[in-house]
Structure formats: C-alpha cells, structure tokens
Amino acid sequence: MRGVGRAAEVLVPALMGVTGLGPWVVAVDNGGQPWYLGPALFPRVLGLALVAGGVWCLAGSRARERGHGTGVGSVLPALLLAVGFVAGAGLVGRIGLPLTAAGLTGLAGVLLGLTPRRAALVAVVVWVLGWGVFVRLLGVGR
Amino acid sequence: MTSFLSPDVLVALALGSAYGMVFGAVPGLTATLALALFVPVGLFMEPRLLLPTLVGITAMAIFASDIANIAVKIPGTPASAAYNEELYRISRARSVAYAMGIASIPSAVGSLIGVAFLIGGSLGLARVAKQFSSFEVFWLVLLGVSSGVLAATPFLKSLLAFALGMLLASVGYDPALGMPRFTFGSELLLGGFDFIVALVGLFGIGEVLTELTGGLGWEGEVRRGNGARGSAFRDYFVETWRLMVEKRWLVLRASVVGLFVGFLPGAGSDFAAWVCSNMERLRGRSDEEVALAGTTANNASIAGDWVPALSLGIPGDTLTAIILGLFISLGITPGPALFAEHWDWVVNLYGAFLVASVVFMPLGGYWAAKAVSWVVRLPKRVVLAGVVGVCVLGVYAVNNNPEDLYVAAGFGVLGWLLRMGGFPVGQLVLGLVLGPLLERAFVVSMIKTQWDVLSFFRRPMAMGLAVANVVLVGAILAYRWGQSRASEGRNRREGQVAGAAAWEREG
C-alpha cells in the first residue's frame, strides 16, 4: 500500500503536468480570435496551473523522505477490473446489460477475495436487479 | 377547489414520492431521468394530481441521493458529493440511523423553509434574482470556488484537483460560444463528460479499485446499523432534532442561502450544497455541521428552483425545465397568469411541498435507514462486488450508451490515483460542477462588454459581491495562517518539552 501510495504521489502530479500541456498543444477553434479572447482561454490558464502545480508537487515529493514498502503487485487486480469495465462496454451490445453487469460483479467478487460460489451468488442478484428493474421496468438497454 | 389533503391528491403525492425515492437511491438513476420517464404518464394526468406527483418526485429524488452516500459511499448527485465524506464518517462513527437522520430531517426542514419563502414572496424574490446578470453570477460562483478550494487540505493538492476537474469540464462544446473543445472528432465527447457517470466512476469504481489495492481497510471496518428499534428511533429522530435545535442558526442560514441559490438560473442544488458545506468546513466545524449545512441547502434550493419557474416561467435547472415543458404541453402557462387563473393548483402545489417535507421525507428516510442498516451488515467484499454491478447498470442507464462505461472506467482510475496520491476527490467534482458556470459567466460578461474587465466592478450588486470575495479570501488566508502559526508554536513547545525531558534523563 505504501509502495502504491508513494508511486501515486509521483505519478499523479506528473500526469497532471502532462495533462496541463494538452490545452497548449491541442488546437481549439477560437473563431478567428487570439487564444486569450475565446474558448481556449480557460483551458490554457488551467493547463498552466496544472503544469506549475504538478512540478511543485513533484519537487516536494522528491524532497520528502522516500517511503518503502510492498504493495505495487496489488495494482494488478485493480487494473484487471478497470480493463473489465472497458471490455464491458463492448459486451453490452452482444450479451446484454444484465449479463455484462453480472459478469463484472463476479469478476470483482473473485478479485476482492470472495469464494467463486459467493461471487456467483452476488452476480445472480445483480443480474436479477438488472433484468427485473432496469430492463423490464425502466426499459434500459432494450 | 380541491384540497391538497384529499385522498386522491395524497395518493398521487405518495406514489410520486416513492417513485422519486427509488430513483434517487440507486446510483446512476437521477431525478432528471425519473422526470423524463414520467413525462408520457404525466401528459394524461389532471393538473391537480400532476402537480403533487411532480413535487413528490423532485423533492424525494434529491433527498434520496444521500441513501447510497451512506450505504456505499457513492453520492447520487453532485450536490451530495459536497458532504459525501462527512456523512459517511458519521455513519461509521455513530450509526446509520443517525447519518440518515442528518440526511433527511434537515432536508425536510430546508424544504419547509423554502416553501415558506415560496408562499410568502415568490414574485418579490424572483424580482431580486432577476437583478443578477452574468457579472453578479461570476462573483457569486467565484465565492463558491474560493471557499471550496481554500477550505480543503492540503491546499496545493486541492487546487490542482479543482483545476483538473475544471479542465475535464471544458471537454465538449464551450459553455459560452458553443465551439467544440478537445473532442478529437469523437461524438461521445461533444456533450462533455456526464456528471453522474463521472460521479459513479470517481466514487463507485474508484472506491472498489482503492479497496483492491488495500487502500480503504474496509475489511476491518465496523459500522453500527440501527441496533434495537428504540435506538434507531432515538438516533434518527431525537438525536437529529437535538442537533438541529442546537444548530438552529446554521440550519436557517443554509436554508436561506440554498433558497437564494436555487433562484439563480443554472446554479441549482449542487452549487447551494457545495457553498454551504464548504463554509462550515472552512471554519473547522464538525462532520455533523458540514453535513447539516449541505443537506439543508440542497433541499431548500429545490423550492427556490420553483420560484422563477412558477412566477416568471424561467427554469432554474433541468428539472424545472422538464416540468415547464410538461406544463406547456398541458396548456398551463406559468407566470402571473397561473396565480390569477389557477390559484387552486398553486395552493395544491404549496400543500404538496408541505406534506412531502413534513411526512414523506422523514418517514422515507426512516425506512431507508432500516434498508441501509441491512446492507451494512453484509460482508464488505460482498457489498463492494455488488457496487460494481450497480455501477455498470447505473452508468449505462444514464444515457443508454455503452461508451459511458469507458468514461466511468477512466474516472474510476482517476479517482483511485487521486486517493492513492492524497488528492481530495471532492475538489475535482467541485471543478466539474462550478467550472462551466464560472467560465460561462466570465466569457458572456466579456463578450457583452467587448473584453472590458472593469465592467465587473460597475454594477452596485457586482461590486458588493466582489468586495465579499476579497473579504472572504482575506479572512480564509488569515485564518489558515493563524492555524499554521498555532500548529508551529505547538510543535515547537512539544519539541522543547521533549528536549528538556531528554536532557533531564541524560543528566
């Protein structure tokens, strides 16, 4: 956990800094106006704040005592679940909303350490909720 | 003339309330979705029954968004994200019934105070709100932003999270000129990121991902449900009332601020809840006080939303826009004519607000406390696995669009990284909510005056709000400086005492 937290303390400001460069690099249609008089104004000011703040945070985190510890390996289940969500977007059209939700519930259950039987039971409850309330009653995903 | 206490009106109100409560309680289902799905039914209803049903749906759906907040820490609306952490902590430290009491009874009181104003001075108050142009709105939103950013700790991380939220909110059509920004040719990004999808991602999926990395320690967490029947009743009604009587000025202040923010077009309950809870947070108040201010303002603004809608025909937010659309389809013209020609309908509407606030909200909250109490007794891993399923269903239900799952996953990973890096996730939501409001008010004002920045100081009300901003920022900075000096002094004294003790031991 400490290892993950330490990595995130460096990674998040770095990502913020890179994101902050985006509004300066990506062109925005400003309706023929200079950037400071149109839709690019706010994103660029925010981008600058993110770059400056990100660098400041990174400098601060480098100066602090470096934390040690394990836990970076525990990132894998989290990444697997995030990938599951991304795959779920493609699955909804093929197997339907309730089954996709149930499948991801089962995956999350197993990753969280539930026994396969318990994970399957929770997945069935989610499938019933999805089919009964969302699909049949509300007409979602039809 | 039909009384709002007649059985058919009460049944319509009860059914509307139950329907709204279900939508508010499930993450991803919103008051807007509830109303949109109700429109085809509403077109066939008599106005005297339709109005109370609409009141039941809107009032209960907004209040019920706190139910998921307490059960699984996912705010149902951007407004309930304003006090998400505090309400959840109360449910852990005290009991679910007490947290639910703070979520529902102040909501009812806020709504009731809002109704009193609605009855007392709809037209007069709406005229004051009409004085607000983009200049005043800019200063008012800036007040919300300053209080929000400066209230959170650590300051730099809070500022960065806010800036990132605001930058993410800039994706899609820009709020003033309608130019597409950062869409990379994708139709999905043209409308920007949906608030609800972002909230479910940040708080629902982000929470599960954090738990998977061992970040939350949910497994070791013990939460009190409702306990015995007597203790649930005491926590829910008696203790909450005791707190509210003790903090009566806070409740009144939050109600008035919430009501006034509700008047302002485009501001709504989200802004009201953030401003009021941030003000308490800033003053270092307890979790109870922060949540109390947020829940009260949240529901007071619902009544406030109805004021310009009824008296002037101007919608304050999406909900009142749908309601006005429904009115016009049924041949009801909002505005002064409504008061003159259909006074009985207006009385029914006020009465429905009163009954919903006094009866349905407290009772609904009590039943919800019992249901949530059952949920929190389940093993935490089972609850978290279920949260994943509900997130998938809720995210898809928002727009019936599978691509929203990508957005939710992206926000989930972002929420997870922010938590791991010690960044406040709530400030990112604040940026998402207030960012577009601030930008629209600023750019519209600048276009109106051909980029004359001094125009922000020319109108008396704008000038007053600008001064209020300067005073607020100055007061916050002075307060925080004082706090850090006191903390440094304390650390120095403790160091001296420890040093002296060590010297004595060595001597």
mmCIF file of C-alpha atoms in Angstrom, chain B residues 347-498:
data_model
loop_
_atom_site.group_PDB
_atom_site.id
_atom_site.type_symbol
_atom_site.label_atom_id
_atom_site.label_comp_id
_atom_site.label_asym_id
_atom_site.label_seq_id
_atom_site.Cartn_x
_atom_site.Cartn_y
_atom_site.Cartn_z
ATOM 1 C CA VAL B 347 -52.276 26.035 -3.402
ATOM 2 C CA ASN B 348 -52.156 22.310 -4.182
ATOM 3 C CA LEU B 349 -48.521 22.631 -5.148
ATOM 4 C CA TYR B 350 -47.580 24.501 -1.958
ATOM 5 C CA GLY B 351 -49.560 21.979 0.083
ATOM 6 C CA ALA B 352 -47.830 19.069 -1.659
ATOM 7 C CA PHE B 353 -44.437 20.571 -0.772
ATOM 8 C CA LEU B 354 -45.561 20.892 2.860
ATOM 9 C CA VAL B 355 -46.845 17.310 3.116
ATOM 10 C CA ALA B 356 -43.780 15.906 1.316
ATOM 11 C CA SER B 357 -41.475 17.783 3.708
ATOM 12 C CA VAL B 358 -43.347 17.057 6.936
ATOM 13 C CA VAL B 359 -44.499 13.470 6.319
ATOM 14 C CA PHE B 360 -42.873 11.690 3.378
ATOM 15 C CA MET B 361 -39.266 12.832 3.737
ATOM 16 C CA PRO B 362 -38.858 11.912 7.431
ATOM 17 C CA LEU B 363 -40.767 8.633 7.015
ATOM 18 C CA GLY B 364 -38.964 7.735 3.790
ATOM 19 C CA GLY B 365 -35.645 8.433 5.470
ATOM 20 C CA TYR B 366 -36.560 6.210 8.428
ATOM 21 C CA TRP B 367 -37.434 3.282 6.155
ATOM 22 C CA ALA B 368 -34.291 3.919 4.128
ATOM 23 C CA ALA B 369 -32.244 3.824 7.355
ATOM 24 C CA LYS B 370 -33.645 0.360 8.026
ATOM 25 C CA ALA B 371 -32.784 -0.825 4.498
ATOM 26 C CA VAL B 372 -29.275 0.666 4.641
ATOM 27 C CA SER B 373 -28.763 -0.870 8.058
ATOM 28 C CA TRP B 374 -29.386 -4.256 6.461
ATOM 29 C CA VAL B 375 -26.928 -3.532 3.639
ATOM 30 C CA VAL B 376 -24.103 -2.531 6.001
ATOM 31 C CA ARG B 377 -24.429 -5.808 7.916
ATOM 32 C CA LEU B 378 -23.398 -7.734 4.789
ATOM 33 C CA PRO B 379 -19.695 -8.666 4.432
ATOM 34 C CA LYS B 380 -17.898 -5.674 2.936
ATOM 35 C CA ARG B 381 -16.469 -7.628 -0.012
ATOM 36 C CA VAL B 382 -19.970 -8.734 -0.974
ATOM 37 C CA VAL B 383 -21.169 -5.099 -0.830
ATOM 38 C CA LEU B 384 -18.226 -3.915 -2.943
ATOM 39 C CA ALA B 385 -18.803 -6.628 -5.580
ATOM 40 C CA GLY B 386 -22.472 -5.561 -5.679
ATOM 41 C CA VAL B 387 -21.373 -1.924 -6.035
ATOM 42 C CA VAL B 388 -19.530 -2.860 -9.250
ATOM 43 C CA GLY B 389 -22.716 -4.376 -10.712
ATOM 44 C CA VAL B 390 -24.867 -1.402 -9.707
ATOM 45 C CA CYS B 391 -22.245 0.973 -11.181
ATOM 46 C CA VAL B 392 -22.429 -0.830 -14.555
ATOM 47 C CA LEU B 393 -26.248 -0.733 -14.545
ATOM 48 C CA GLY B 394 -26.401 2.883 -13.366
ATOM 49 C CA VAL B 395 -23.774 4.211 -15.785
ATOM 50 C CA TYR B 396 -25.493 2.567 -18.751
ATOM 51 C CA ALA B 397 -28.925 3.814 -17.618
ATOM 52 C CA VAL B 398 -27.869 7.479 -17.670
ATOM 53 C CA ASN B 399 -27.772 7.779 -21.479
ATOM 54 C CA ASN B 400 -28.413 4.204 -22.693
ATOM 55 C CA ASN B 401 -24.894 4.398 -24.089
ATOM 56 C CA PRO B 402 -22.311 1.602 -23.582
ATOM 57 C CA GLU B 403 -19.483 4.056 -24.302
ATOM 58 C CA ASP B 404 -20.241 5.729 -20.965
ATOM 59 C CA LEU B 405 -18.611 2.662 -19.403
ATOM 60 C CA TYR B 406 -15.276 3.816 -20.876
ATOM 61 C CA VAL B 407 -15.790 7.233 -19.307
ATOM 62 C CA ALA B 408 -16.765 5.693 -15.946
ATOM 63 C CA ALA B 409 -13.711 3.385 -16.037
ATOM 64 C CA GLY B 410 -11.485 6.394 -16.831
ATOM 65 C CA PHE B 411 -12.929 8.403 -13.948
ATOM 66 C CA GLY B 412 -12.668 5.312 -11.710
ATOM 67 C CA VAL B 413 -8.935 5.009 -12.393
ATOM 68 C CA LEU B 414 -8.561 8.766 -11.910
ATOM 69 C CA GLY B 415 -10.389 8.629 -8.550
ATOM 70 C CA TRP B 416 -8.204 5.715 -7.476
ATOM 71 C CA LEU B 417 -4.960 7.501 -8.435
ATOM 72 C CA LEU B 418 -6.079 10.708 -6.719
ATOM 73 C CA ARG B 419 -6.888 8.857 -3.495
ATOM 74 C CA MET B 420 -3.590 6.995 -3.588
ATOM 75 C CA GLY B 421 -1.692 10.245 -4.153
ATOM 76 C CA GLY B 422 -3.535 12.020 -1.310
ATOM 77 C CA PHE B 423 -5.528 14.410 -3.562
ATOM 78 C CA PRO B 424 -9.085 15.350 -2.426
ATOM 79 C CA VAL B 425 -11.536 13.805 -4.920
ATOM 80 C CA GLY B 426 -14.338 16.165 -3.818
ATOM 81 C CA GLN B 427 -12.419 19.164 -5.200
ATOM 82 C CA LEU B 428 -12.318 17.536 -8.636
ATOM 83 C CA VAL B 429 -16.120 17.275 -8.514
ATOM 84 C CA LEU B 430 -16.282 20.933 -7.430
ATOM 85 C CA GLY B 431 -14.288 21.832 -10.555
ATOM 86 C CA LEU B 432 -16.603 19.737 -12.729
ATOM 87 C CA VAL B 433 -19.704 21.423 -11.254
ATOM 88 C CA LEU B 434 -18.619 25.044 -10.885
ATOM 89 C CA GLY B 435 -16.061 25.247 -13.712
ATOM 90 C CA PRO B 436 -18.538 25.617 -16.590
ATOM 91 C CA LEU B 437 -20.661 28.089 -14.555
ATOM 92 C CA LEU B 438 -17.631 30.272 -13.843
ATOM 93 C CA GLU B 439 -16.412 30.161 -17.435
ATOM 94 C CA ARG B 440 -19.829 30.931 -18.911
ATOM 95 C CA ALA B 441 -20.391 33.883 -16.565
ATOM 96 C CA PHE B 442 -16.917 35.265 -17.308
ATOM 97 C CA VAL B 443 -16.909 34.850 -21.104
ATOM 98 C CA VAL B 444 -20.520 36.057 -21.533
ATOM 99 C CA SER B 445 -19.719 39.172 -19.459
ATOM 100 C CA MET B 446 -16.596 39.818 -21.507
ATOM 101 C CA ILE B 447 -18.395 39.412 -24.828
ATOM 102 C CA LYS B 448 -21.157 41.781 -23.662
ATOM 103 C CA THR B 449 -18.626 44.490 -22.799
ATOM 104 C CA GLN B 450 -16.039 43.734 -25.523
ATOM 105 C CA TRP B 451 -13.473 42.490 -23.012
ATOM 106 C CA ASP B 452 -13.723 45.416 -20.630
ATOM 107 C CA VAL B 453 -12.563 43.811 -17.366
ATOM 108 C CA LEU B 454 -13.617 46.854 -15.319
ATOM 109 C CA SER B 455 -17.251 46.068 -16.156
ATOM 110 C CA PHE B 456 -17.146 43.505 -13.332
ATOM 111 C CA PHE B 457 -16.986 46.412 -10.888
ATOM 112 C CA ARG B 458 -19.504 48.842 -12.407
ATOM 113 C CA ARG B 459 -22.813 47.446 -11.167
ATOM 114 C CA PRO B 460 -23.517 48.024 -7.437
ATOM 115 C CA MET B 461 -24.515 44.421 -6.712
ATOM 116 C CA ALA B 462 -21.476 43.086 -8.619
ATOM 117 C CA MET B 463 -19.237 45.474 -6.688
ATOM 118 C CA GLY B 464 -20.723 44.274 -3.388
ATOM 119 C CA LEU B 465 -20.086 40.650 -4.342
ATOM 120 C CA ALA B 466 -16.523 41.486 -5.461
ATOM 121 C CA VAL B 467 -15.867 43.022 -2.036
ATOM 122 C CA ALA B 468 -17.402 39.933 -0.409
ATOM 123 C CA ASN B 469 -14.951 37.789 -2.400
ATOM 124 C CA VAL B 470 -11.951 39.843 -1.300
ATOM 125 C CA VAL B 471 -13.112 39.760 2.339
ATOM 126 C CA LEU B 472 -13.724 36.007 2.194
ATOM 127 C CA VAL B 473 -10.348 35.184 0.640
ATOM 128 C CA GLY B 474 -8.589 37.525 3.082
ATOM 129 C CA ALA B 475 -10.421 36.002 6.053
ATOM 130 C CA ILE B 476 -9.674 32.433 4.923
ATOM 131 C CA LEU B 477 -5.989 33.159 4.361
ATOM 132 C CA ALA B 478 -5.726 34.922 7.735
ATOM 133 C CA TYR B 479 -7.499 32.017 9.439
ATOM 134 C CA ARG B 480 -5.248 29.426 7.802
ATOM 135 C CA TRP B 481 -2.125 31.446 8.576
ATOM 136 C CA GLY B 482 -3.243 31.684 12.201
ATOM 137 C CA GLN B 483 -3.864 27.935 12.266
ATOM 138 C CA SER B 484 -0.432 27.127 10.840
ATOM 139 C CA ARG B 485 1.256 29.546 13.303
ATOM 140 C CA ALA B 486 -0.611 27.923 16.211
ATOM 141 C CA SER B 487 0.376 24.470 14.981
ATOM 142 C CA GLU B 488 4.041 25.520 14.564
ATOM 143 C CA GLY B 489 4.047 27.025 18.061
ATOM 144 C CA ARG B 490 2.527 23.827 19.480
ATOM 145 C CA ASN B 491 5.142 21.678 17.707
ATOM 146 C CA ARG B 492 7.949 23.947 18.955
ATOM 147 C CA ARG B 493 6.663 23.775 22.564
ATOM 148 C CA GLU B 494 6.319 19.988 22.356
ATOM 149 C CA GLY B 495 9.878 19.787 20.959
ATOM 150 C CA GLN B 496 11.208 21.943 23.813
ATOM 151 C CA VAL B 497 9.406 19.842 26.434
ATOM 152 C CA ALA B 498 10.693 16.602 24.859
#
